[in-house]
Short mmCIF file of C-alpha atoms and ligand atoms in Angstrom, two decimals:
data_model
loop_
_atom_site.label_atom_id
_atom_site.label_comp_id
_atom_site.label_asym_id
_atom_site.label_seq_id
_atom_site.Cartn_x
_atom_site.Cartn_y
_atom_site.Cartn_z
CA MET A 1 2.13 7.03 -23.67
CA LYS A 2 3.58 3.56 -23.36
CA GLU A 3 2.38 0.49 -20.77
CA LEU A 4 5.44 -1.46 -19.53
CA LEU A 5 6.42 -3.36 -16.41
CA LEU A 6 8.76 -1.91 -13.78
CA VAL A 7 10.65 -5.00 -12.01
CA ARG A 8 12.21 -4.34 -8.75
CA TYR A 9 14.54 -6.56 -6.89
CA GLY A 10 15.59 -7.16 -3.25
CA GLU A 11 17.89 -4.28 -2.14
CA ILE A 12 20.12 -6.02 0.72
CA PHE A 13 22.22 -8.00 -1.90
CA LEU A 14 22.97 -5.09 -4.04
CA LYS A 15 25.46 -3.28 -2.18
CA GLY A 16 29.23 -3.04 -3.51
CA LEU A 17 30.52 -4.51 -6.52
CA ASN A 18 28.12 -7.41 -6.94
CA ARG A 19 25.44 -5.30 -8.05
CA PRO A 20 25.87 -5.30 -12.01
CA TYR A 21 26.48 -8.93 -11.83
CA PHE A 22 23.37 -9.63 -9.98
CA ILE A 23 21.21 -7.48 -12.11
CA ARG A 24 22.80 -8.90 -15.43
CA ALA A 25 21.73 -12.33 -14.14
CA LEU A 26 18.30 -11.36 -13.16
CA VAL A 27 17.89 -9.92 -16.76
CA ARG A 28 18.97 -12.91 -18.43
CA LYS A 29 16.24 -14.75 -16.16
CA ILE A 30 13.49 -12.37 -17.18
CA ARG A 31 14.43 -12.46 -20.99
CA TYR A 32 14.33 -16.24 -20.90
CA ALA A 33 11.04 -16.42 -19.03
CA MET A 34 9.68 -13.74 -21.54
CA ARG A 35 11.17 -15.48 -24.72
CA ASN A 36 7.96 -16.00 -26.61
CA GLN A 37 6.09 -13.33 -25.59
CA GLY A 38 7.75 -10.67 -27.85
CA ALA A 39 9.14 -8.44 -25.11
CA GLN A 40 12.15 -6.42 -24.75
CA VAL A 41 13.81 -6.20 -21.50
CA TRP A 42 16.21 -3.51 -20.56
CA VAL A 43 17.93 -1.75 -17.62
CA HIS A 44 17.89 1.99 -17.28
CA ASP A 45 19.56 3.60 -14.20
CA GLY A 46 19.46 0.60 -12.09
CA ARG A 47 15.79 -0.23 -13.01
CA ILE A 48 14.46 -3.21 -14.91
CA PHE A 49 11.94 -2.35 -17.36
CA VAL A 50 9.96 -5.02 -19.64
CA GLU A 51 7.82 -3.68 -22.43
CA GLY A 52 5.81 -4.88 -25.62
CA PHE A 53 4.69 -8.25 -24.08
CA ARG A 54 1.52 -9.72 -26.03
CA ASP A 55 -0.35 -10.41 -22.52
CA LEU A 56 0.34 -8.57 -19.36
CA GLU A 57 -1.50 -11.28 -17.29
CA ILE A 58 1.17 -13.95 -18.31
CA ALA A 59 4.27 -11.27 -18.04
CA VAL A 60 3.69 -10.82 -14.40
CA GLU A 61 2.79 -14.46 -13.80
CA ARG A 62 5.97 -15.41 -15.38
CA ILE A 63 8.10 -12.32 -13.94
CA THR A 64 6.74 -12.76 -10.17
CA ARG A 65 8.03 -16.24 -10.05
CA ILE A 66 11.84 -15.56 -11.02
CA PHE A 67 14.00 -15.82 -7.91
CA GLY A 68 15.64 -12.33 -7.45
CA VAL A 69 12.16 -10.25 -8.29
CA HIS A 70 11.00 -8.34 -5.36
CA SER A 71 7.93 -7.23 -7.25
CA VAL A 72 6.32 -5.89 -10.24
CA CYS A 73 4.82 -2.53 -10.96
CA PRO A 74 2.56 -2.21 -14.04
CA ALA A 75 3.66 1.36 -15.04
CA VAL A 76 2.95 4.08 -17.65
CA GLU A 77 5.87 5.81 -19.53
CA MET A 78 5.19 9.36 -20.69
CA GLU A 79 7.05 12.42 -22.18
CA LYS A 80 8.07 14.33 -18.99
CA ASP A 81 7.61 17.68 -20.53
CA ASP A 82 3.89 17.68 -20.49
CA TYR A 83 3.04 18.08 -16.70
CA GLU A 84 -0.63 18.76 -17.58
CA ALA A 85 -0.96 15.04 -19.36
CA ILE A 86 1.23 13.36 -16.47
CA CYS A 87 -1.42 14.64 -14.20
CA ALA A 88 -4.40 13.66 -16.26
CA GLN A 89 -2.86 10.33 -16.28
CA ALA A 90 -2.35 10.16 -12.52
CA ILE A 91 -5.81 11.28 -11.69
CA ALA A 92 -7.23 8.35 -14.45
CA MET A 93 -5.21 5.95 -12.57
CA MET A 94 -6.41 6.70 -9.16
CA ALA A 95 -10.17 7.11 -10.63
CA ASP A 96 -11.45 3.93 -9.11
CA MET A 97 -9.61 4.17 -5.52
CA LYS A 98 -11.19 4.49 -2.20
CA GLY A 99 -9.29 5.34 1.14
CA THR A 100 -6.15 6.87 1.93
CA PHE A 101 -3.34 7.76 -0.77
CA LYS A 102 -0.27 10.02 -1.06
CA VAL A 103 1.57 11.08 -4.20
CA ASN A 104 5.44 9.94 -4.34
CA ALA A 105 7.43 11.70 -6.67
CA ARG A 106 11.35 11.00 -7.17
CA ARG A 107 13.29 13.16 -9.70
CA SER A 108 16.61 11.85 -10.93
CA ASP A 109 16.48 14.63 -13.56
CA LYS A 110 17.53 17.58 -11.13
CA ARG A 111 16.84 20.01 -14.25
CA TYR A 112 13.10 19.27 -13.97
CA PRO A 113 11.37 22.48 -13.43
CA MET A 114 9.23 21.17 -10.31
CA ASN A 115 11.13 19.27 -7.48
CA SER A 116 9.62 16.20 -5.72
CA PRO A 117 7.78 18.01 -2.71
CA ALA A 118 6.16 20.44 -5.40
CA ILE A 119 4.91 17.69 -7.35
CA ASN A 120 3.66 15.77 -4.48
CA ALA A 121 1.59 18.64 -3.34
CA ASP A 122 0.51 19.92 -6.68
CA MET A 123 -0.38 16.24 -8.17
CA GLY A 124 -1.85 15.18 -4.76
CA GLY A 125 -4.39 18.41 -4.57
CA ARG A 126 -5.48 17.66 -8.19
CA ILE A 127 -6.23 13.92 -7.41
CA LEU A 128 -8.25 14.90 -4.34
CA GLU A 129 -10.08 17.21 -6.13
CA ALA A 130 -11.08 14.63 -8.96
CA ASN A 131 -11.80 11.89 -6.87
CA PRO A 132 -13.80 12.52 -3.65
CA ASN A 133 -13.59 8.99 -2.36
CA LEU A 134 -9.77 9.47 -1.51
CA LYS A 135 -8.12 11.52 1.41
CA VAL A 136 -4.48 12.25 2.03
CA ASP A 137 -2.55 10.36 4.52
CA ILE A 138 1.02 10.72 3.71
CA HIS A 139 2.42 8.48 6.80
CA ASP A 140 0.42 5.35 6.23
CA PRO A 141 -1.23 5.46 2.76
CA GLU A 142 -3.22 2.74 1.78
CA HIS A 143 -2.36 3.71 -2.00
CA VAL A 144 0.83 5.57 -3.28
CA MET A 145 0.86 7.31 -6.68
CA ASN A 146 4.59 6.94 -7.68
CA VAL A 147 5.75 9.19 -10.35
CA GLU A 148 9.55 8.96 -11.38
CA ILE A 149 11.06 11.53 -13.24
CA ARG A 150 13.95 10.35 -15.32
CA ASP A 151 14.79 10.72 -19.10
CA LYS A 152 10.86 9.96 -19.26
CA ALA A 153 8.19 10.31 -16.73
CA TYR A 154 7.05 6.80 -15.28
CA LEU A 155 3.75 6.60 -13.22
CA TYR A 156 2.81 3.55 -11.19
CA VAL A 157 0.27 2.34 -8.23
CA LYS A 158 -0.12 -1.23 -8.20
CA VAL A 159 3.04 -3.28 -6.49
CA ILE A 160 2.58 -6.83 -7.19
CA PRO A 161 4.80 -8.94 -4.84
CA ALA A 162 7.07 -11.38 -6.41
CA VAL A 163 8.79 -14.53 -4.85
CA GLY A 164 11.99 -12.78 -3.59
CA GLY A 165 15.39 -14.66 -3.15
CA MET A 166 18.27 -14.21 -5.57
CA PRO A 167 18.74 -14.90 -9.24
CA VAL A 168 19.55 -18.67 -10.17
CA GLY A 169 23.24 -19.20 -10.79
CA THR A 170 24.47 -16.34 -8.72
CA ASN A 171 25.18 -18.78 -5.85
CA GLY A 172 26.50 -21.89 -7.58
CA ASN A 173 25.25 -25.32 -8.47
CA ALA A 174 23.81 -27.92 -6.11
CA THR A 175 22.48 -31.47 -6.74
CA LEU A 176 18.93 -32.54 -5.39
CA LEU A 177 18.03 -36.04 -4.26
CA LEU A 178 14.58 -35.86 -6.00
CA SER A 179 12.28 -38.43 -4.92
CA GLY A 180 8.26 -38.23 -6.09
CA GLY A 181 7.26 -37.24 -2.40
CA ILE A 182 6.02 -33.85 -1.05
CA ASP A 183 9.35 -32.98 0.79
CA SER A 184 12.25 -33.17 -2.07
CA PRO A 185 10.75 -30.84 -4.47
CA VAL A 186 10.11 -28.11 -1.79
CA ALA A 187 13.48 -28.58 -0.28
CA GLY A 188 15.25 -27.73 -4.00
CA TRP A 189 12.96 -24.89 -4.22
CA MET A 190 14.15 -23.30 -1.20
CA ILE A 191 17.93 -23.67 -2.04
CA ALA A 192 17.49 -22.67 -5.79
CA LYS A 193 15.48 -19.52 -4.36
CA ARG A 194 18.55 -18.60 -2.94
CA GLY A 195 20.52 -18.38 -6.18
CA VAL A 196 21.57 -22.16 -6.63
CA GLN A 197 21.29 -23.68 -9.69
CA ILE A 198 19.90 -27.14 -9.05
CA ASN A 199 20.51 -30.53 -10.89
CA ALA A 200 18.20 -33.46 -9.63
CA VAL A 201 18.92 -37.22 -9.17
CA HIS A 202 16.25 -39.50 -9.11
CA PHE A 203 16.71 -43.37 -8.20
CA HIS A 204 14.66 -45.62 -9.95
CA SER A 205 13.88 -49.27 -9.30
CA PHE A 206 12.05 -50.70 -12.46
CA PRO A 207 10.29 -52.86 -12.47
CA TYR A 208 9.55 -52.31 -8.72
CA THR A 209 8.72 -48.83 -9.33
CA SER A 210 6.86 -48.05 -12.52
CA GLU A 211 7.24 -45.87 -15.50
CA GLN A 212 4.72 -43.55 -14.04
CA ALA A 213 6.84 -42.97 -10.94
CA ARG A 214 9.76 -42.15 -13.30
CA GLU A 215 7.43 -39.61 -15.26
CA LYS A 216 6.09 -38.06 -12.21
CA VAL A 217 9.47 -37.16 -11.09
CA ILE A 218 10.14 -35.41 -14.53
CA ASP A 219 6.95 -33.74 -14.30
CA LEU A 220 7.92 -32.31 -10.83
CA ALA A 221 11.29 -31.10 -11.98
CA ARG A 222 9.25 -29.25 -14.83
CA LYS A 223 7.41 -27.48 -12.36
CA LEU A 224 10.38 -26.59 -10.42
CA SER A 225 11.94 -25.43 -13.51
CA TYR A 226 9.57 -22.40 -13.81
CA SER A 227 11.46 -20.74 -11.07
CA CYS A 228 14.62 -22.87 -10.75
CA CYS A 229 15.22 -22.35 -14.63
CA GLY A 230 16.38 -25.50 -16.85
CA ILE A 231 17.06 -28.33 -14.73
CA LYS A 232 19.00 -31.88 -15.52
CA VAL A 233 17.29 -34.84 -14.01
CA TYR A 234 19.68 -37.85 -13.79
CA ILE A 235 17.86 -40.93 -13.48
CA VAL A 236 19.85 -43.56 -11.80
CA PRO A 237 18.97 -47.52 -11.83
CA PHE A 238 18.65 -48.60 -8.60
CA THR A 239 17.08 -52.03 -8.60
CA GLU A 240 20.24 -53.87 -8.59
CA ILE A 241 21.41 -52.28 -5.55
CA GLN A 242 17.95 -52.74 -3.72
CA LEU A 243 18.14 -56.37 -4.38
CA GLN A 244 21.59 -56.83 -3.42
CA ILE A 245 20.54 -55.13 0.09
CA ARG A 246 17.67 -56.96 0.66
CA ASP A 247 19.31 -60.52 -0.14
CA ASN A 248 22.41 -59.49 1.93
CA CYS A 249 22.04 -56.99 4.71
CA PRO A 250 20.28 -57.51 8.25
CA GLU A 251 16.72 -56.29 7.62
CA GLU A 252 16.90 -53.23 10.31
CA TYR A 253 19.64 -51.69 8.44
CA THR A 254 18.34 -52.06 4.70
CA THR A 255 16.76 -48.21 4.45
CA LEU A 256 19.88 -46.76 6.08
CA ILE A 257 22.18 -48.85 3.72
CA MET A 258 20.16 -47.78 0.62
CA ARG A 259 20.11 -44.17 1.87
CA ARG A 260 24.00 -44.40 2.02
CA PHE A 261 23.97 -45.65 -1.55
CA MET A 262 21.76 -42.72 -2.72
CA MET A 263 24.13 -40.38 -0.93
CA ARG A 264 27.32 -41.61 -2.69
CA LEU A 265 25.78 -41.84 -6.13
CA ALA A 266 24.48 -38.30 -5.78
CA GLU A 267 28.00 -37.18 -4.82
CA ARG A 268 29.34 -38.84 -7.61
CA ILE A 269 27.03 -37.10 -10.13
CA ALA A 270 27.22 -33.84 -8.20
CA LYS A 271 31.07 -33.77 -8.63
CA GLN A 272 30.30 -34.19 -12.37
CA THR A 273 28.22 -31.27 -12.41
CA GLU A 274 30.42 -29.27 -10.43
CA SER A 275 27.97 -28.98 -7.49
CA GLY A 276 28.99 -27.62 -4.18
CA ALA A 277 26.38 -29.53 -2.25
CA LEU A 278 23.71 -32.13 -2.11
CA ILE A 279 20.00 -31.17 -1.03
CA THR A 280 17.56 -33.52 0.67
CA GLY A 281 13.94 -33.12 1.91
CA GLU A 282 14.46 -34.95 5.39
CA SER A 283 13.13 -33.41 8.34
CA ILE A 284 14.40 -34.47 12.21
CA GLY A 285 12.20 -37.54 13.19
CA GLN A 286 9.76 -37.54 10.11
CA VAL A 287 10.82 -41.25 9.64
CA ALA A 288 13.06 -43.56 10.99
CA SER A 289 15.97 -42.81 8.50
CA GLN A 290 15.51 -39.21 9.72
CA THR A 291 16.53 -39.59 13.34
CA MET A 292 19.92 -37.57 14.08
CA GLU A 293 21.61 -40.74 14.58
CA ALA A 294 20.42 -41.81 11.28
CA LEU A 295 20.98 -38.55 9.37
CA GLY A 296 24.82 -39.17 10.85
CA THR A 297 25.02 -42.47 9.21
CA THR A 298 24.31 -41.26 5.92
CA ASP A 299 26.30 -38.25 6.02
CA ALA A 300 29.15 -40.30 6.97
CA VAL A 301 29.70 -41.57 3.31
CA VAL A 302 29.90 -38.36 1.55
CA GLU A 303 32.26 -35.43 1.70
CA MET A 304 30.05 -32.65 0.29
CA PRO A 305 28.06 -30.71 2.84
CA VAL A 306 24.26 -31.99 2.64
CA PHE A 307 21.54 -28.87 2.77
CA ARG A 308 18.28 -29.95 4.56
CA PRO A 309 16.54 -26.98 4.36
CA LEU A 310 13.32 -28.49 6.00
CA ILE A 311 15.26 -29.83 8.68
CA GLY A 312 12.97 -27.88 11.34
CA PHE A 313 9.78 -27.97 9.40
CA ASP A 314 6.66 -29.82 10.27
CA LYS A 315 4.75 -31.79 7.42
CA SER A 316 1.94 -29.51 7.65
CA GLU A 317 4.38 -26.47 6.66
CA ILE A 318 6.02 -28.40 4.23
CA ILE A 319 2.67 -28.95 2.43
CA ASP A 320 1.76 -25.31 2.63
CA ILE A 321 4.79 -24.36 0.67
CA ALA A 322 4.15 -27.31 -1.57
CA ARG A 323 0.68 -25.95 -2.37
CA LYS A 324 2.19 -22.33 -2.87
CA ILE A 325 4.74 -23.82 -5.46
CA ASP A 326 2.12 -26.03 -7.19
CA THR A 327 4.14 -29.21 -6.40
CA TYR A 328 1.73 -30.86 -3.86
CA GLU A 329 -0.86 -32.33 -6.23
CA LEU A 330 1.71 -34.11 -8.52
CA SER A 331 3.49 -34.98 -5.42
CA SER A 332 0.28 -36.75 -4.23
CA LEU A 333 -0.03 -38.95 -7.19
CA PRO A 334 -0.08 -42.46 -5.59
CA TYR A 335 3.01 -44.35 -7.34
CA GLU A 336 5.55 -46.14 -5.28
CA ASP A 337 8.91 -44.83 -4.75
CA CYS A 338 12.15 -46.77 -4.28
CA CYS A 339 11.93 -45.89 -0.67
CA THR A 340 8.64 -47.54 -0.34
CA ILE A 341 9.57 -50.92 -1.58
CA PHE A 342 11.03 -53.47 0.49
CA THR A 343 10.74 -51.48 3.73
CA PRO A 344 11.83 -53.08 6.65
CA LYS A 345 9.15 -53.89 9.66
CA HIS A 346 11.33 -52.66 12.32
CA PRO A 347 13.96 -50.37 10.93
CA ALA A 348 16.87 -49.16 13.43
CA THR A 349 16.05 -45.94 14.66
CA ARG A 350 19.23 -45.08 16.80
CA PRO A 351 21.77 -46.89 14.47
CA LYS A 352 25.53 -47.07 15.30
CA LYS A 353 27.74 -46.28 12.58
CA GLU A 354 30.01 -49.07 13.10
CA LYS A 355 27.09 -51.71 12.85
CA VAL A 356 25.85 -50.14 9.75
CA GLU A 357 29.28 -50.51 8.11
CA GLN A 358 29.52 -54.14 9.07
CA ALA A 359 26.15 -54.67 7.73
CA GLU A 360 27.23 -53.07 4.45
CA ALA A 361 30.51 -54.73 4.43
CA VAL A 362 29.39 -57.77 2.68
CA LEU A 363 28.63 -55.75 -0.42
CA ASP A 364 30.98 -54.69 -3.16
CA VAL A 365 29.99 -51.08 -2.70
CA GLU A 366 32.36 -49.58 -5.44
CA SER A 367 31.50 -51.88 -8.11
CA LEU A 368 27.68 -51.63 -7.52
CA ILE A 369 28.27 -47.99 -7.67
CA GLU A 370 30.27 -47.92 -10.93
CA GLU A 371 27.65 -50.16 -12.66
CA ALA A 372 24.80 -47.73 -11.37
CA LEU A 373 26.39 -44.70 -13.15
CA LYS A 374 27.31 -46.76 -16.43
CA ASN A 375 23.53 -46.49 -16.83
CA VAL A 376 22.51 -43.28 -15.71
CA GLU A 377 19.91 -41.59 -18.19
CA MET A 378 19.96 -37.68 -18.25
CA VAL A 379 16.78 -35.95 -19.25
CA ARG A 380 16.58 -31.93 -19.43
CA VAL A 381 13.53 -30.13 -18.65
P1 LIG B 1 10.17 -36.96 0.17
O1 LIG B 1 8.42 -36.48 0.65
O2 LIG B 1 10.67 -35.93 -0.71
O3 LIG B 1 10.04 -38.53 -0.75
P2 LIG B 1 10.23 -38.39 2.30
O4 LIG B 1 9.58 -37.92 3.42
O5 LIG B 1 9.41 -39.62 1.87
O6 LIG B 1 10.78 -37.24 1.40
P3 LIG B 1 12.46 -40.29 2.32
O7 LIG B 1 11.51 -41.15 1.46
O8 LIG B 1 12.93 -41.07 3.57
O9 LIG B 1 11.47 -39.29 2.95
O10 LIG B 1 13.56 -39.54 1.74
C1 LIG B 1 14.43 -38.55 2.41
C2 LIG B 1 14.86 -37.93 0.96
O11 LIG B 1 15.74 -38.91 0.33
C3 LIG B 1 14.25 -37.10 0.09
O12 LIG B 1 13.60 -36.13 0.83
C4 LIG B 1 14.84 -37.18 -1.10
O13 LIG B 1 15.56 -36.14 -0.84
C5 LIG B 1 16.05 -38.41 -1.20
N1 LIG B 1 14.88 -39.27 -1.79
C6 LIG B 1 14.14 -40.44 -1.48
N2 LIG B 1 13.80 -41.42 -2.49
C7 LIG B 1 14.55 -40.79 -3.24
C8 LIG B 1 14.73 -41.45 -4.72
N3 LIG B 1 13.84 -42.40 -5.20
N4 LIG B 1 15.22 -40.61 -5.76
C9 LIG B 1 16.02 -39.43 -5.13
N5 LIG B 1 15.89 -39.19 -3.94
C10 LIG B 1 15.39 -39.74 -3.01
MG1 LIG B 2 10.19 -39.92 -0.27
#
């Protein structure tokens, strides 16, 4: 008898020719997550198995946060020929349970002497006899004793839900504008969940923003990397651009012009990293630079699609997700972001694109961008 984990993946994505590609990608991610756990990961009959790990709890925790995993079932593998031993094991696994149950047998080995309904009835009867706290309910049971007869027999009861989504890397790359705030890590997480490998770009205005602010962003990226896999963080020096904007542009447009620079720089880095889109944590009306008109003026400077997965979310809903993905506490550390320095008292909330372009025209946009790009630092997490 051997204890192992059976990893289940979402089904809707598995139709047609993509299925082996999807499974291979998922197996790679699971192997990576289990790399120092001494575990083997293998696929058999479209099922992913993990065995030989040192610590069940760690294995479950790591695997349930991998995008593409639907659920994880701690299972027991046995020789299928010894039906008596299989029943004894099933009885033992159900010994502490109360309420309703059923046995759900599946037999991919059609030569097995008992068919699935026969196993259901016989094993169900034996479990019932052994545990007086259980009752059978085949329509809506609280517990299901799953029995799979393949090369071996597999038994499992517990189904631990996982994060869902698709394996990272199966849907291309995108570049996340990552501030130290609450919203952008959540936005990146949501897009990565759909199978997108993310890179991050962070704008840093040293010495107006501190070394701690920079470290905080790297820590946030590291948190994200547990689900989103390795992330490259590009730190872009932004001080000179902000000073030029502050000194030369009308105050009401300074935030918008700064945001346009961020988008342009992020798009340049995105192109170098073969990204197909930019991601931001904006949501309609959250601040002056996130009105519909303001978002229009920032989008106008880039060609790439801009994904804003939080666009219709309330702050409280975003915070709920940040808590769930464990970025909330880090995001709440009180370090200045470049968006919070030099903020105008009365920012334009319904800016006209032409007005913003006019206000920006005094700057040498291209050389400011080139200068910033020369000094980009890349950190891998
Ligand atoms: P967040 O909580 O993510 O900081 P926010 O509500 O504070 O968002 P803004 O500061 O207006 O909003 O920023 C809007 C978006 O612009 C952010 O979600 C993020 O994608 C991007 N952004 C803002 N500041 C930076 C920065 N310093 N580096 C990289 N991206 C940034
Ligand atoms: Mg911010």
